[in-house]
């Protein structure tokens, strides 16, 4: 059924992905980006891909996109509880699943992708936490869910991976509590309180990170937004955000007058600055736009916008 939070259907079993934080031999994957600085202009010296022409994030504009029909994106096992291992590396927070195989398929994707890891970005105010901007507007936070078609043994393989898929969700700041995010918030608070304990685990429902409406989105070719900045990407921008608890930024990012360890872990826009038209083709799955709200005509409430960045080969886009 279209318009549901999750589109679930029977699908072939996902391949085993040996990237779990606690494997039988106690292996813990290494980070290619460990130790990277927030001097984003210097990343390309160590990781040449970071200086490429297809980098993310970008500014997404309705007027610079083209309409293209795609079927709904499907989510496999996102309505299941699973353990996630959470780790702070530098100024970025990463989380890894174990216990349940998660998948994404359908829509513009020709193959099925397995969830590999996620990253969380927090701002110092309600408009500086997202890496991607929609219609010149930033958001309070951004979560990136990275998937792959390959069996990656550890994070070092990201720099040579093909068929990566990253779902990037934008968050608007609200004062009301979002109870679905409570387990994740508590685990993040534990990291904040215990500086020497750089990882923890919690049980979490992954569907709480997926917007209610996943039918409307933008698509553009991009990259991982952190080293190794792997390109060969497709970015899908949905017309819905999730609500972020204000205390998420208060706990981890600090108010405007103070700074937390994760505050400002945001890569600047790499394309579309200053109204300059992007050289990349941006598609959208919805036809019309309401300038007064910044939402499509199907979005009847609010101006919520969410982004799914899909990192994959540009050939993964289905032709109508």
Tab-separated table of C-alpha atoms in Angstrom:
chain	number	residue	atom	x	y	z
A	1	UNK	CA	0.000	0.000	0.000
A	2	UNK	CA	1.417	3.373	-0.985
A	3	UNK	CA	1.822	6.062	1.653
A	4	UNK	CA	2.552	3.680	4.513
A	5	UNK	CA	5.580	4.245	6.671
A	6	UNK	CA	7.128	1.012	5.422
A	7	UNK	CA	6.554	-0.884	2.210
A	8	UNK	CA	7.229	-4.519	3.186
A	9	UNK	CA	7.036	-7.584	1.019
A	10	UNK	CA	8.636	-11.017	0.696
A	11	UNK	CA	12.122	-10.828	-0.755
A	12	UNK	CA	15.120	-13.120	-1.229
A	13	UNK	CA	17.263	-13.509	1.882
A	14	UNK	CA	19.965	-10.904	2.319
A	15	UNK	CA	23.560	-12.052	1.956
A	16	UNK	CA	25.510	-12.317	5.182
A	17	UNK	CA	27.507	-9.150	5.774
A	18	UNK	CA	30.470	-9.661	8.085
A	19	UNK	CA	30.794	-6.158	9.453
A	20	UNK	CA	29.254	-6.608	12.896
A	21	UNK	CA	31.052	-4.934	15.721
A	22	UNK	CA	31.358	-8.106	17.804
A	23	UNK	CA	32.108	-11.072	15.565
A	24	UNK	CA	32.940	-14.509	16.913
A	25	UNK	CA	36.668	-13.797	16.807
A	26	UNK	CA	36.255	-10.451	18.553
A	27	UNK	CA	37.135	-8.488	15.419
A	28	UNK	CA	36.375	-4.786	15.489
A	29	UNK	CA	36.474	-3.039	12.091
A	30	UNK	CA	38.758	-0.101	11.529
A	31	UNK	CA	37.688	3.315	10.283
A	32	UNK	CA	39.303	4.749	7.150
A	33	UNK	CA	38.198	8.144	8.432
A	34	UNK	CA	39.603	7.804	11.968
A	35	UNK	CA	41.568	10.889	12.816
A	36	UNK	CA	40.221	13.019	9.985
A	37	UNK	CA	39.916	16.681	10.827
A	38	UNK	CA	37.129	19.156	10.192
A	39	UNK	CA	39.439	20.907	7.707
A	40	UNK	CA	37.295	19.549	4.890
A	41	UNK	CA	39.385	21.232	2.201
A	42	UNK	CA	42.373	19.081	3.224
A	43	UNK	CA	40.640	15.695	3.040
A	44	UNK	CA	41.597	15.166	-0.612
A	45	UNK	CA	45.304	15.087	0.282
A	46	UNK	CA	44.843	11.759	2.052
A	47	UNK	CA	41.681	10.630	0.244
A	48	UNK	CA	41.765	11.741	-3.430
A	49	UNK	CA	38.068	10.930	-3.906
A	50	UNK	CA	37.211	13.802	-1.535
A	51	UNK	CA	38.300	16.198	-4.277
A	52	UNK	CA	36.107	14.577	-6.924
A	53	UNK	CA	33.389	16.227	-8.994
A	54	UNK	CA	30.508	14.092	-7.643
A	55	UNK	CA	30.796	14.889	-3.939
A	56	UNK	CA	28.078	15.185	-1.297
A	57	UNK	CA	26.362	16.998	0.322
A	58	UNK	CA	24.665	19.450	-2.051
A	59	UNK	CA	21.952	22.096	-2.076
A	60	UNK	CA	18.794	20.548	-3.586
A	61	UNK	CA	16.453	22.887	-5.479
A	62	UNK	CA	13.095	21.959	-7.003
A	63	UNK	CA	13.611	24.366	-9.924
A	64	UNK	CA	16.850	22.608	-10.892
A	65	UNK	CA	15.407	19.085	-10.889
A	66	UNK	CA	13.547	17.002	-13.491
A	67	UNK	CA	10.416	14.901	-12.926
A	68	UNK	CA	10.819	11.120	-13.304
A	69	UNK	CA	8.464	8.368	-12.145
A	70	UNK	CA	9.765	5.710	-9.738
A	71	UNK	CA	7.965	2.951	-7.845
A	72	UNK	CA	7.969	3.125	-4.015
A	73	UNK	CA	11.161	2.174	-2.204
A	74	UNK	CA	10.730	-1.023	-0.158
A	75	UNK	CA	12.156	-1.664	3.323
A	76	UNK	CA	12.968	-5.156	4.631
A	77	UNK	CA	12.985	-5.842	8.405
A	78	UNK	CA	13.032	-2.143	9.292
A	79	UNK	CA	10.056	-2.858	11.577
A	80	UNK	CA	12.160	-5.277	13.669
A	81	UNK	CA	13.999	-4.522	16.898
A	82	UNK	CA	17.743	-5.058	16.704
A	83	UNK	CA	20.867	-4.332	18.679
A	84	UNK	CA	23.017	-1.456	17.473
A	85	UNK	CA	26.558	-0.798	18.604
A	86	UNK	CA	27.276	2.933	18.866
A	87	UNK	CA	30.745	4.437	18.644
A	88	UNK	CA	32.179	7.948	18.680
A	89	UNK	CA	35.081	8.498	16.270
A	90	UNK	CA	36.503	12.003	16.302
A	91	UNK	CA	33.495	14.307	16.025
A	92	UNK	CA	31.242	11.771	14.306
A	93	UNK	CA	28.967	9.157	15.842
A	94	UNK	CA	28.636	5.799	14.070
A	95	UNK	CA	26.255	2.921	14.741
A	96	UNK	CA	26.300	-0.690	13.550
A	97	UNK	CA	23.502	-3.294	13.542
A	98	UNK	CA	23.627	-6.905	14.613
A	99	UNK	CA	21.000	-9.571	15.165
A	100	UNK	CA	18.737	-8.668	12.215
A	101	UNK	CA	19.510	-8.244	8.511
A	102	UNK	CA	18.023	-5.021	7.128
A	103	UNK	CA	17.449	-4.401	3.440
A	104	UNK	CA	16.264	-1.806	0.935
A	105	UNK	CA	15.042	-2.527	-2.603
A	106	UNK	CA	12.547	-1.398	-5.240
A	107	UNK	CA	11.909	2.142	-6.424
A	108	UNK	CA	14.940	3.376	-8.395
A	109	UNK	CA	17.041	0.425	-7.169
A	110	UNK	CA	17.575	-2.550	-9.460
A	111	UNK	CA	19.075	-4.733	-6.735
A	112	UNK	CA	18.672	-5.273	-2.993
A	113	UNK	CA	20.994	-3.535	-0.516
A	114	UNK	CA	22.056	-4.585	3.001
A	115	UNK	CA	22.369	-2.069	5.850
A	116	UNK	CA	26.038	-1.668	6.807
A	117	UNK	CA	26.305	1.251	9.237
A	118	UNK	CA	24.887	4.667	10.095
A	119	UNK	CA	26.250	8.097	10.989
A	120	UNK	CA	24.708	10.953	12.966
A	121	UNK	CA	25.343	14.677	12.443
A	122	UNK	CA	24.287	17.323	14.983
A	123	UNK	CA	24.239	21.113	14.661
A	124	UNK	CA	24.717	23.943	17.140
A	125	UNK	CA	21.268	25.319	16.281
A	126	UNK	CA	18.088	24.163	14.565
A	127	UNK	CA	19.330	24.986	11.059
A	128	UNK	CA	22.989	23.930	11.131
A	129	UNK	CA	22.887	20.183	11.836
A	130	UNK	CA	22.152	18.816	8.371
A	131	UNK	CA	24.759	18.389	5.677
A	132	UNK	CA	22.195	18.606	2.875
A	133	UNK	CA	20.088	21.724	2.325
A	134	UNK	CA	16.653	21.766	0.671
A	135	UNK	CA	15.527	25.071	-0.914
A	136	UNK	CA	18.338	26.882	0.975
A	137	UNK	CA	17.132	25.519	4.318
A	138	UNK	CA	19.256	23.500	6.731
A	139	UNK	CA	17.929	21.269	9.510
A	140	UNK	CA	18.716	20.397	13.122
A	141	UNK	CA	20.257	16.965	12.496
A	142	UNK	CA	20.947	14.399	9.794
A	143	UNK	CA	21.197	10.608	9.980
A	144	UNK	CA	22.822	8.649	7.167
A	145	UNK	CA	22.014	4.935	6.812
A	146	UNK	CA	24.680	3.332	4.631
A	147	UNK	CA	23.834	0.161	2.702
A	148	UNK	CA	25.812	-1.980	0.270
A	149	UNK	CA	25.310	-4.741	-2.288
A	150	UNK	CA	28.694	-6.235	-1.395
A	151	UNK	CA	29.919	-8.276	1.569
A	152	UNK	CA	32.235	-5.755	3.216
A	153	UNK	CA	34.582	-7.236	5.822
A	154	UNK	CA	35.236	-3.874	7.484
A	155	UNK	CA	34.957	-0.136	6.970
A	156	UNK	CA	38.249	0.062	5.073
A	157	UNK	CA	36.436	-1.568	2.152
A	158	UNK	CA	34.225	1.510	1.761
A	159	UNK	CA	36.889	3.305	-0.261
A	160	UNK	CA	36.737	0.675	-3.022
A	161	UNK	CA	33.102	-0.378	-2.708
A	162	UNK	CA	30.619	-0.364	-5.550
A	163	UNK	CA	26.860	-0.393	-5.094
A	164	UNK	CA	26.687	1.642	-1.883
A	165	UNK	CA	23.328	2.980	-0.738
A	166	UNK	CA	22.984	5.693	1.904
A	167	UNK	CA	19.638	6.733	3.337
A	168	UNK	CA	20.034	10.217	4.817
A	169	UNK	CA	17.227	11.495	7.021
A	170	UNK	CA	16.833	15.146	7.998
A	171	UNK	CA	15.411	16.109	11.385
A	172	UNK	CA	13.412	19.181	12.391
A	173	UNK	CA	13.675	20.402	15.958
A	174	UNK	CA	10.554	19.959	18.103
A	175	UNK	CA	9.968	20.440	21.809
A	176	UNK	CA	7.775	17.343	22.150
A	177	UNK	CA	9.360	14.029	23.056
A	178	UNK	CA	9.765	11.439	20.312
A	179	UNK	CA	9.617	8.260	22.376
A	180	UNK	CA	10.681	6.106	19.426
A	181	UNK	CA	14.106	7.740	19.560
A	182	UNK	CA	14.518	7.371	23.345
A	183	UNK	CA	16.782	4.258	23.229
A	184	UNK	CA	19.100	5.950	20.753
A	185	UNK	CA	19.171	9.170	22.790
A	186	UNK	CA	19.968	7.290	25.990
A	187	UNK	CA	22.847	5.445	24.342
A	188	UNK	CA	24.204	8.686	22.900
A	189	UNK	CA	23.961	10.288	26.330
A	190	UNK	CA	26.015	7.421	27.754
A	191	UNK	CA	28.762	8.187	25.272
A	192	UNK	CA	28.574	11.851	26.207
A	193	UNK	CA	28.875	11.106	29.936
A	194	UNK	CA	31.672	8.540	29.617
A	195	UNK	CA	34.357	10.068	27.456
A	196	UNK	CA	36.637	7.045	27.876
A	197	UNK	CA	33.930	4.592	26.823
A	198	UNK	CA	33.743	5.230	23.095
A	199	UNK	CA	31.122	2.617	22.286
A	200	UNK	CA	27.929	1.254	23.761
A	201	UNK	CA	24.969	-0.866	22.635
A	202	UNK	CA	21.198	-0.509	22.705
A	203	UNK	CA	18.081	-2.195	21.304
A	204	UNK	CA	16.404	-0.073	18.678
A	205	UNK	CA	13.522	-0.074	16.162
A	206	UNK	CA	15.008	1.052	12.857
A	207	UNK	CA	11.649	2.121	11.408
A	208	UNK	CA	11.745	5.049	13.845
A	209	UNK	CA	14.394	6.563	11.559
A	210	UNK	CA	12.206	6.355	8.436
A	211	UNK	CA	9.782	9.194	7.521
A	212	UNK	CA	6.054	8.413	7.291
A	213	UNK	CA	5.959	9.377	3.610
A	214	UNK	CA	8.635	7.781	1.442
A	215	UNK	CA	6.879	8.190	-1.916
A	216	UNK	CA	8.252	11.644	-2.809
A	217	UNK	CA	11.970	12.191	-3.140
A	218	UNK	CA	14.817	13.701	-5.164
A	219	UNK	CA	17.661	11.683	-6.706
A	220	UNK	CA	21.152	12.889	-7.626
A	221	UNK	CA	24.624	11.265	-8.020
A	222	UNK	CA	26.939	11.960	-5.076
A	223	UNK	CA	29.339	10.397	-2.560
A	224	UNK	CA	29.921	9.451	1.044
A	225	UNK	CA	30.100	12.763	2.916
A	226	UNK	CA	33.038	11.621	5.058
A	227	UNK	CA	36.411	10.087	4.095
A	228	UNK	CA	37.013	8.095	1.958
A	229	UNK	CA	34.282	10.117	0.120
A	230	UNK	CA	33.496	7.224	-2.233
A	231	UNK	CA	31.632	8.434	-5.318
A	232	UNK	CA	29.432	6.427	-7.737
A	233	UNK	CA	26.385	7.548	-5.765
A	234	UNK	CA	22.699	8.348	-6.151
A	235	UNK	CA	20.975	10.679	-3.664
A	236	UNK	CA	17.240	10.405	-2.988
A	237	UNK	CA	15.602	13.373	-1.222
A	238	UNK	CA	12.231	12.725	0.441
A	239	UNK	CA	9.620	15.378	1.163
A	240	UNK	CA	9.347	14.581	4.879
A	241	UNK	CA	11.518	15.068	7.944
A	242	UNK	CA	11.422	13.335	11.292
A	243	UNK	CA	10.977	15.263	14.515
A	244	UNK	CA	14.099	15.559	16.601
A	245	UNK	CA	13.906	16.040	20.343
A	246	UNK	CA	15.355	19.410	21.242
A	247	UNK	CA	17.297	17.670	24.019
A	248	UNK	CA	19.209	15.709	21.346
A	249	UNK	CA	21.057	18.879	20.387
A	250	UNK	CA	21.078	20.096	23.980
A	251	UNK	CA	22.764	16.881	25.110
A	252	UNK	CA	25.203	16.359	22.275
A	253	UNK	CA	25.583	19.572	20.342
A	254	UNK	CA	25.143	22.192	22.986
A	255	UNK	CA	23.185	25.427	22.762
A	256	UNK	CA	24.478	28.293	20.656
A	257	UNK	CA	26.554	29.493	23.612
A	258	UNK	CA	28.323	26.170	24.240
A	259	UNK	CA	29.813	23.260	22.357
A	260	UNK	CA	29.455	19.486	22.645
A	261	UNK	CA	31.820	16.872	21.184
A	262	UNK	CA	29.518	16.180	18.224
A	263	UNK	CA	28.430	19.744	17.513
A	264	UNK	CA	29.200	20.985	14.033
A	265	UNK	CA	30.319	17.632	12.582
A	266	UNK	CA	28.874	18.742	9.252
A	267	UNK	CA	30.637	18.807	5.888
A	268	UNK	CA	29.846	22.005	3.939
A	269	UNK	CA	27.799	21.887	0.738
A	270	UNK	CA	30.001	20.833	-2.183
A	271	UNK	CA	27.694	21.852	-5.053
A	272	UNK	CA	24.938	24.399	-5.668
A	273	UNK	CA	26.289	27.267	-3.553
A	274	UNK	CA	25.251	30.834	-4.264
A	275	UNK	CA	22.545	29.865	-6.729
A	276	UNK	CA	25.079	28.326	-9.124
A	277	UNK	CA	23.344	25.555	-11.058
A	278	UNK	CA	24.676	22.084	-10.334
A	279	UNK	CA	26.302	20.240	-13.217
A	280	UNK	CA	24.636	17.027	-12.020
A	281	UNK	CA	21.177	15.875	-13.054
A	282	UNK	CA	18.723	15.869	-10.141
A	283	UNK	CA	15.517	13.880	-10.583
A	284	UNK	CA	12.387	14.026	-8.430
A	285	UNK	CA	9.590	11.446	-8.066
A	286	UNK	CA	6.843	14.073	-7.554
A	287	UNK	CA	5.497	16.462	-10.162
A	288	UNK	CA	4.323	19.727	-8.573
A	289	UNK	CA	5.594	22.149	-5.970
A	290	UNK	CA	4.021	24.715	-3.641
A	291	UNK	CA	6.448	27.664	-3.287
A	292	UNK	CA	4.732	29.079	-0.195
A	293	UNK	CA	5.481	25.969	1.885
A	294	UNK	CA	8.428	24.415	0.096
A	295	UNK	CA	6.471	21.154	-0.108
A	296	UNK	CA	4.886	19.215	-2.937
A	297	UNK	CA	1.123	19.386	-3.404
A	298	UNK	CA	0.900	15.913	-1.866
A	299	UNK	CA	2.339	17.222	1.393
A	300	UNK	CA	-0.756	18.554	3.108
A	301	UNK	CA	0.805	19.379	6.439
A	302	UNK	CA	3.937	21.383	7.140
A	303	UNK	CA	7.026	21.997	5.087
A	304	UNK	CA	8.797	18.865	6.281
A	305	UNK	CA	11.586	17.664	4.051
A	306	UNK	CA	13.712	14.510	4.498
A	307	UNK	CA	16.704	13.311	2.535
A	308	UNK	CA	17.713	9.798	1.619
A	309	UNK	CA	21.163	9.824	0.033
A	310	UNK	CA	21.497	6.672	-1.984
A	311	UNK	CA	25.096	5.766	-2.711
A	312	UNK	CA	25.192	3.410	-5.685
A	313	UNK	CA	26.282	3.164	-9.297
A	314	UNK	CA	24.486	5.659	-11.507
A	315	UNK	CA	23.414	2.672	-13.569
A	316	UNK	CA	21.237	1.561	-10.641
A	317	UNK	CA	18.526	4.060	-11.608
A	318	UNK	CA	15.650	2.319	-13.353
A	319	UNK	CA	14.413	3.828	-16.546
A	320	UNK	CA	10.612	4.328	-16.682
